[in-house]
PDB file of C-alpha atoms in Angstrom:
ATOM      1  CA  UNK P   1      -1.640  13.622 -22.658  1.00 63.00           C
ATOM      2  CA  UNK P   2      -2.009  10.116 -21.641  1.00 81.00           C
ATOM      3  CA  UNK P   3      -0.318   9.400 -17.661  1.00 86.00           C
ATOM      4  CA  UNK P   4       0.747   5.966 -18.819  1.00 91.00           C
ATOM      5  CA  UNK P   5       2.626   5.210 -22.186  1.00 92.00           C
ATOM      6  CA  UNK P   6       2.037   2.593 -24.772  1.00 93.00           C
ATOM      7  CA  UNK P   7       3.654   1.686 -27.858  1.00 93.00           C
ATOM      8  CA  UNK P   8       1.978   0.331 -30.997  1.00 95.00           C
ATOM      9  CA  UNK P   9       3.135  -1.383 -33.474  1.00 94.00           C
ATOM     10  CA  UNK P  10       2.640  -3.502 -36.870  1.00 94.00           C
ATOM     11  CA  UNK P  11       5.369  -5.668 -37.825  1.00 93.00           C
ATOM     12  CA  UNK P  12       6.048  -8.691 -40.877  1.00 93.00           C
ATOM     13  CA  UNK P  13       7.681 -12.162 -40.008  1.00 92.00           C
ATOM     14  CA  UNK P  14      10.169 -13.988 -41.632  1.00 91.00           C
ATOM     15  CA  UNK P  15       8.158 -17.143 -41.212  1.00 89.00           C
ATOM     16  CA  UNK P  16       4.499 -18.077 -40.841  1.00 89.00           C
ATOM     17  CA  UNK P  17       2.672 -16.752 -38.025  1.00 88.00           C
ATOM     18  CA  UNK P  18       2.434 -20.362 -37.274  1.00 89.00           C
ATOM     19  CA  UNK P  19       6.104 -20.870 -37.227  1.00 90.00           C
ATOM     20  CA  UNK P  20       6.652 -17.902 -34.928  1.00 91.00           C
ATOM     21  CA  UNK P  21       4.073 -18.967 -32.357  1.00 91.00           C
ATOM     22  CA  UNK P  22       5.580 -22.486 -31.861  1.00 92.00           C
ATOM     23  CA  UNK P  23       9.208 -20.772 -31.324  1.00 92.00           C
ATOM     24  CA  UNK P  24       7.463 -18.564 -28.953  1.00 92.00           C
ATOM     25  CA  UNK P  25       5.504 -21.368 -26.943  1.00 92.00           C
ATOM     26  CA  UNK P  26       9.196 -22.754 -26.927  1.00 92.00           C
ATOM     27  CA  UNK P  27      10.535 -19.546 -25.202  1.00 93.00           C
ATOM     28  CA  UNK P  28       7.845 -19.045 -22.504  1.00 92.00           C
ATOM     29  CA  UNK P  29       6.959 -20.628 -19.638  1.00 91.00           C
ATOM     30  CA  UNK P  30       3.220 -20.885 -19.943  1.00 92.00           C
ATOM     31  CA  UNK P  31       0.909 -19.291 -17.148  1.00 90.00           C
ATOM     32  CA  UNK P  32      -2.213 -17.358 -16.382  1.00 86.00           C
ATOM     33  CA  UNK P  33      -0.961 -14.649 -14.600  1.00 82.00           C
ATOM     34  CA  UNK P  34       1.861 -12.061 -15.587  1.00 83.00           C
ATOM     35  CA  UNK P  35       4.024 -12.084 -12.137  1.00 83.00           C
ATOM     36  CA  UNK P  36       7.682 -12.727 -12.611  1.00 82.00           C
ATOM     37  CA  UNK P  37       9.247 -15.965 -11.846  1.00 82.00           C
ATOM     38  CA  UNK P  38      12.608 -17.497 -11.699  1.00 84.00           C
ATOM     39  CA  UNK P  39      12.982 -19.074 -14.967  1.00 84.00           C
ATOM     40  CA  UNK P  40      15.542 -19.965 -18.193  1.00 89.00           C
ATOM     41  CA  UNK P  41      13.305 -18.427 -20.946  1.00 91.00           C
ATOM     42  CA  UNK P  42      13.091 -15.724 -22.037  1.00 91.00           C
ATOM     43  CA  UNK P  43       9.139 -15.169 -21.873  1.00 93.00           C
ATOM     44  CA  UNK P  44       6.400 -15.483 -19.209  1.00 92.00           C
ATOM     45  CA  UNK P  45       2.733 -15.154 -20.506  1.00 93.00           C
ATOM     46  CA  UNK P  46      -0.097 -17.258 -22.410  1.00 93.00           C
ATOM     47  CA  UNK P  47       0.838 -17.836 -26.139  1.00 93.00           C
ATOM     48  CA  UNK P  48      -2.225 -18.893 -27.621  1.00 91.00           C
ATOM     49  CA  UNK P  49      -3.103 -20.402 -31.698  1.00 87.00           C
ATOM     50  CA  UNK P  50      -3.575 -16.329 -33.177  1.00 88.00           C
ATOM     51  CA  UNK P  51      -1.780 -14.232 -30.311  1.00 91.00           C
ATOM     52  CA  UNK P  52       0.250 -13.757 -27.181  1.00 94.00           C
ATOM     53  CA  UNK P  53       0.056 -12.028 -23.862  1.00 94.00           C
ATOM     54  CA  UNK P  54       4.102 -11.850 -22.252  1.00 94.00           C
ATOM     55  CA  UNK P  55       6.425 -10.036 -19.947  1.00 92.00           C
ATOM     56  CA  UNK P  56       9.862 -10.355 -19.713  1.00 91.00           C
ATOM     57  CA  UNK P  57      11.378 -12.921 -17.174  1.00 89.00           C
ATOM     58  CA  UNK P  58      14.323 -10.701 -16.605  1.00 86.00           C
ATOM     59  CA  UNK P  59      14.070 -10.828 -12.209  1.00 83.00           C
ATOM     60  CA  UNK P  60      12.917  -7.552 -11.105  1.00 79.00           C
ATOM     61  CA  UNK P  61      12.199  -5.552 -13.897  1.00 83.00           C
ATOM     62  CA  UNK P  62      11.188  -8.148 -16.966  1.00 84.00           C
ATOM     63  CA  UNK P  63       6.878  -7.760 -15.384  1.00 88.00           C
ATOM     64  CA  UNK P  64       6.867  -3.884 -16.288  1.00 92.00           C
ATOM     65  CA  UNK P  65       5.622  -4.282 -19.721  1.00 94.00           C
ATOM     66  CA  UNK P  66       3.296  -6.210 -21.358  1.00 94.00           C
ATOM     67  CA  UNK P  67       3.614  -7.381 -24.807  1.00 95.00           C
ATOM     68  CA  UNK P  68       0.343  -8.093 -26.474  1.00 95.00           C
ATOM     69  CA  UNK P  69       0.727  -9.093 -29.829  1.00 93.00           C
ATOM     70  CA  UNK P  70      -1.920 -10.825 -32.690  1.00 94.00           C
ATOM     71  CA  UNK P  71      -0.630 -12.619 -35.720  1.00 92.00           C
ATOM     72  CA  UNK P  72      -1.757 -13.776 -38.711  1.00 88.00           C
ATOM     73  CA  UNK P  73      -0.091 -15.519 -41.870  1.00 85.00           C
ATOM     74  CA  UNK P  74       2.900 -13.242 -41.885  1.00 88.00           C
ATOM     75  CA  UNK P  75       1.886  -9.903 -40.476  1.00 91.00           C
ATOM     76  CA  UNK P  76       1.152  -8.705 -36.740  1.00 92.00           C
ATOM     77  CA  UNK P  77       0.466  -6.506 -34.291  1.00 94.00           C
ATOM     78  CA  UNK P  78       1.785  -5.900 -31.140  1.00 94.00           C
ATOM     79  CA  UNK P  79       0.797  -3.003 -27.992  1.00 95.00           C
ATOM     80  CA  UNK P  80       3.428  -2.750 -25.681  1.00 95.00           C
ATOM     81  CA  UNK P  81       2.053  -0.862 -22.431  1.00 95.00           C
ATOM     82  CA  UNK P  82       2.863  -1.353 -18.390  1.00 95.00           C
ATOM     83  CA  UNK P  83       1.448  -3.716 -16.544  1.00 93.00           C
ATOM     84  CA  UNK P  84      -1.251  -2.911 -13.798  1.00 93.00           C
ATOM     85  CA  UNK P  85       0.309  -3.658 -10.936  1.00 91.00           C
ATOM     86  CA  UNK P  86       2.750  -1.376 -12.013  1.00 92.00           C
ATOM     87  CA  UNK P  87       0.419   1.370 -12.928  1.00 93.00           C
ATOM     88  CA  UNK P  88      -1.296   1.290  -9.719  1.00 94.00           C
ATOM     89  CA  UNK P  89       2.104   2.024  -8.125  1.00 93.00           C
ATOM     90  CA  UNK P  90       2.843   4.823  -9.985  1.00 93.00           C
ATOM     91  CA  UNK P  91      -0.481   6.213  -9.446  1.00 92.00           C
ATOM     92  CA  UNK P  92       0.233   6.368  -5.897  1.00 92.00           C
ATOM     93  CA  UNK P  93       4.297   8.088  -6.552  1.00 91.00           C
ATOM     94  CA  UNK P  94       2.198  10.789  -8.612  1.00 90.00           C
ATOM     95  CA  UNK P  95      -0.585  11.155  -5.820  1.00 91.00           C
ATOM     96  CA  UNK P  96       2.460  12.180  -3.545  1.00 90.00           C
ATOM     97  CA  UNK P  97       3.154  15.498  -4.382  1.00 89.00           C
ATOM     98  CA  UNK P  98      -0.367  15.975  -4.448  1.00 88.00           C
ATOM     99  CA  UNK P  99      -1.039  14.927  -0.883  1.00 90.00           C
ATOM    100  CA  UNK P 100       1.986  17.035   0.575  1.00 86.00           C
ATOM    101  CA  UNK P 101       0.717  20.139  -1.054  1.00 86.00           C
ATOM    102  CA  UNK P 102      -2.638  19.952   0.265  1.00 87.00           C
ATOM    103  CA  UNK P 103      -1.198  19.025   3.610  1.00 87.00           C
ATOM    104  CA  UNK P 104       0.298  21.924   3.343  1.00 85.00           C
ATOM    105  CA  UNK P 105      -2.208  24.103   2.763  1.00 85.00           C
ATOM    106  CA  UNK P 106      -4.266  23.254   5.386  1.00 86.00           C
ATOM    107  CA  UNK P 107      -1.031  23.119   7.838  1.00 85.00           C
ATOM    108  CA  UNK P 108       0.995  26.318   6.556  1.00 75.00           C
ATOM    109  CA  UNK P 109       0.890  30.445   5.558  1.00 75.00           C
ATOM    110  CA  UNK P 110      -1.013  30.987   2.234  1.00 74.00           C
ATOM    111  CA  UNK P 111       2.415  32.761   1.221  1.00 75.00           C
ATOM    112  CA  UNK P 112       4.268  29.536   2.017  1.00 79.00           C
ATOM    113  CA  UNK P 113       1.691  27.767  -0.011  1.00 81.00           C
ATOM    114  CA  UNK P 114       2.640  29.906  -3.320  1.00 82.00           C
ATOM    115  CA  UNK P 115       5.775  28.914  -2.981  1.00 84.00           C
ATOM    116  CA  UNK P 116       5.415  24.971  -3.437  1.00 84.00           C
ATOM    117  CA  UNK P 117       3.094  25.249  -6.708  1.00 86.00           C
ATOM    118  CA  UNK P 118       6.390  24.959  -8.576  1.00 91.00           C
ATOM    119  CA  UNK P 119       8.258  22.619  -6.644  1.00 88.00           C
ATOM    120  CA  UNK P 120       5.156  20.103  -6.747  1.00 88.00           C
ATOM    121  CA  UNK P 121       4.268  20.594 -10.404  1.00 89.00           C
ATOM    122  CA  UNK P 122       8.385  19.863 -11.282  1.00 92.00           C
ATOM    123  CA  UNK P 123       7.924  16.539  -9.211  1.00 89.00           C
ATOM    124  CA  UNK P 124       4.969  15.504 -10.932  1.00 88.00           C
ATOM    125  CA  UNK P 125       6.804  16.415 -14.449  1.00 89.00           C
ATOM    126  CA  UNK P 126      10.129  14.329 -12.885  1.00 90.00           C
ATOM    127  CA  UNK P 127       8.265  11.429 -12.013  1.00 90.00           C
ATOM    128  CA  UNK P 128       5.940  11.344 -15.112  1.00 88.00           C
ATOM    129  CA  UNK P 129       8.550  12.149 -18.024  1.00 88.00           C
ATOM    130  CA  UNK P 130      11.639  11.054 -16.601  1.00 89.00           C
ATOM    131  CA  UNK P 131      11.331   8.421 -14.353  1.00 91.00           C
ATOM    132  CA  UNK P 132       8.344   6.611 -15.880  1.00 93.00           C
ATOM    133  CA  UNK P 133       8.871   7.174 -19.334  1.00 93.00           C
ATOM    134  CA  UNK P 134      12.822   6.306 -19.148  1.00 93.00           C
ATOM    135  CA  UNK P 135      11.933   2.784 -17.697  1.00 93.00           C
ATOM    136  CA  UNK P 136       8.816   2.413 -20.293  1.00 94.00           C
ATOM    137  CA  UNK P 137      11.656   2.722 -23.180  1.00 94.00           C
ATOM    138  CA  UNK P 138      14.482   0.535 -21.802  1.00 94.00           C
ATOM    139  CA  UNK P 139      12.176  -2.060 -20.471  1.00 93.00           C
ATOM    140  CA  UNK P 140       9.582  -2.299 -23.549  1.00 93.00           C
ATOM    141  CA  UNK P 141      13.134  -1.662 -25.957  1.00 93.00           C
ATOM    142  CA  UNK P 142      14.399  -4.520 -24.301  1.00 93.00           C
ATOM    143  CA  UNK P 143      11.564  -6.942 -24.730  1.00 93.00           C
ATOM    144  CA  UNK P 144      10.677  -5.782 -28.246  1.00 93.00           C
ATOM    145  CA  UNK P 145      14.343  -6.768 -29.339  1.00 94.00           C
ATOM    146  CA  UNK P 146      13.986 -10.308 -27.573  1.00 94.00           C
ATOM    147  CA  UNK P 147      11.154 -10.790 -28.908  1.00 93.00           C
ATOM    148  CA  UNK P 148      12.246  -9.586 -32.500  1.00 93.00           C
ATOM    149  CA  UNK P 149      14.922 -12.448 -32.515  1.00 93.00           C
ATOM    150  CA  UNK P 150      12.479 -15.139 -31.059  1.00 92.00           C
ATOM    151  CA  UNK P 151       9.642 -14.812 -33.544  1.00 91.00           C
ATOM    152  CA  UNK P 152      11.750 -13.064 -36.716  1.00 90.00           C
ATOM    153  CA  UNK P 153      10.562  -9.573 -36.985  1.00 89.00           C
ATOM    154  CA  UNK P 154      11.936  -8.084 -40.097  1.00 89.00           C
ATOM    155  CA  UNK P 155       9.489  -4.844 -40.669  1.00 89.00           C
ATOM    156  CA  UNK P 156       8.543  -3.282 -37.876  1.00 89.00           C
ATOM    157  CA  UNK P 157       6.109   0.128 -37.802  1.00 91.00           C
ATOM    158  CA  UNK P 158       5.694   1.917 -35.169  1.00 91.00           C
ATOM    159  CA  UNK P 159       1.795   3.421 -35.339  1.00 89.00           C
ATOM    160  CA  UNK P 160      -0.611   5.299 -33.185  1.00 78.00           C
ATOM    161  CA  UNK P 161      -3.882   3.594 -31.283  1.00 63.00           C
ATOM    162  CA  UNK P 162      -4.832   0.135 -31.910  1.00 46.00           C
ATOM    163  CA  UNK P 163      -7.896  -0.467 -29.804  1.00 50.00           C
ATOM    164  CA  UNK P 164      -8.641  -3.747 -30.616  1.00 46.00           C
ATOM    165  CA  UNK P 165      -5.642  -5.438 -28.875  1.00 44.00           C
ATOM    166  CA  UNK P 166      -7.057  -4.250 -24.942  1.00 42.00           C
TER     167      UNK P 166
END
């Protein structure tokens, strides 16, 4: 079971990679770091001659996934997985069950302690698979469709582990 998710995918363009790069450069406001800003396109990121690394510039939410995406002729890749920042946050929201139960068992009745097992397992569960993973598919769904009408996507594949993209 992996804590964070990811999404991989292969995809064909309408156009040359070429072609879809330019429109892309076009559509993001070029920078070195991933940290949202107050902007009219739709992209913030580095778009280089073979590849691009983007987040969304919706306010608020656009930074929580990173698109990372290789091209070449007509076929790509692309890894869609949450950014660091973010993943350092939720490391934290998952240590806090964690911390209360051990507070607890140093503060509390060994029968009381029994008795939060469940409730703290169910919170890590609730933020993990509900919380986390609901954002992770409206927020990377979201960007993958922007994206698909920026650059042409017309075959897209979802497909397990592509290590070469990190």
């Amino acid at each position: 079971m992996k804590i964070f998710p990811t999404n991989n995918y292969e995809f064909e363009l309408t156009k040359e990679s070429t072609d879809a790069l330019s429109e892309l450069e076009k559509n993001t406001l070029i920078t070195d770091s991933l940290v949202s800003e107050w902007t009219k396109k739709a992209f913030i990121g580095q778009v280089n001659n073979n590849g691009f690394k983007i987040i969304s510039s919706k306010p608020g939410r656009g930074a929580f996934c990173i698109l990372n995406g290789k091209l070449e002729s007509k076929k790509g890749t692309l890894e869609i997985r949450i950014h660091k920042a973010f993943r350092i946050m939720l490391s934290l929201i998952y240590l806090f069950p964690l911390i209360g139960f051990t507070i607890a068992l140093f503060t509390k009745e060994k029968e009381i302690i029994i008795s939060l097992i469940f409730p703290t397992l169910m919170a890590l569960v609730v933020f993990r698979f509900v919380f986390t993973e609901l954002a992770f598919r409206i927020i990377s769904g979201n960007g993958l469709k922007k994206l698909t009408e920026i650059i042409g996507i017309n075959k897209l594949k979802k497909t397990r582990h592509n290590k070469e993209l990190r």
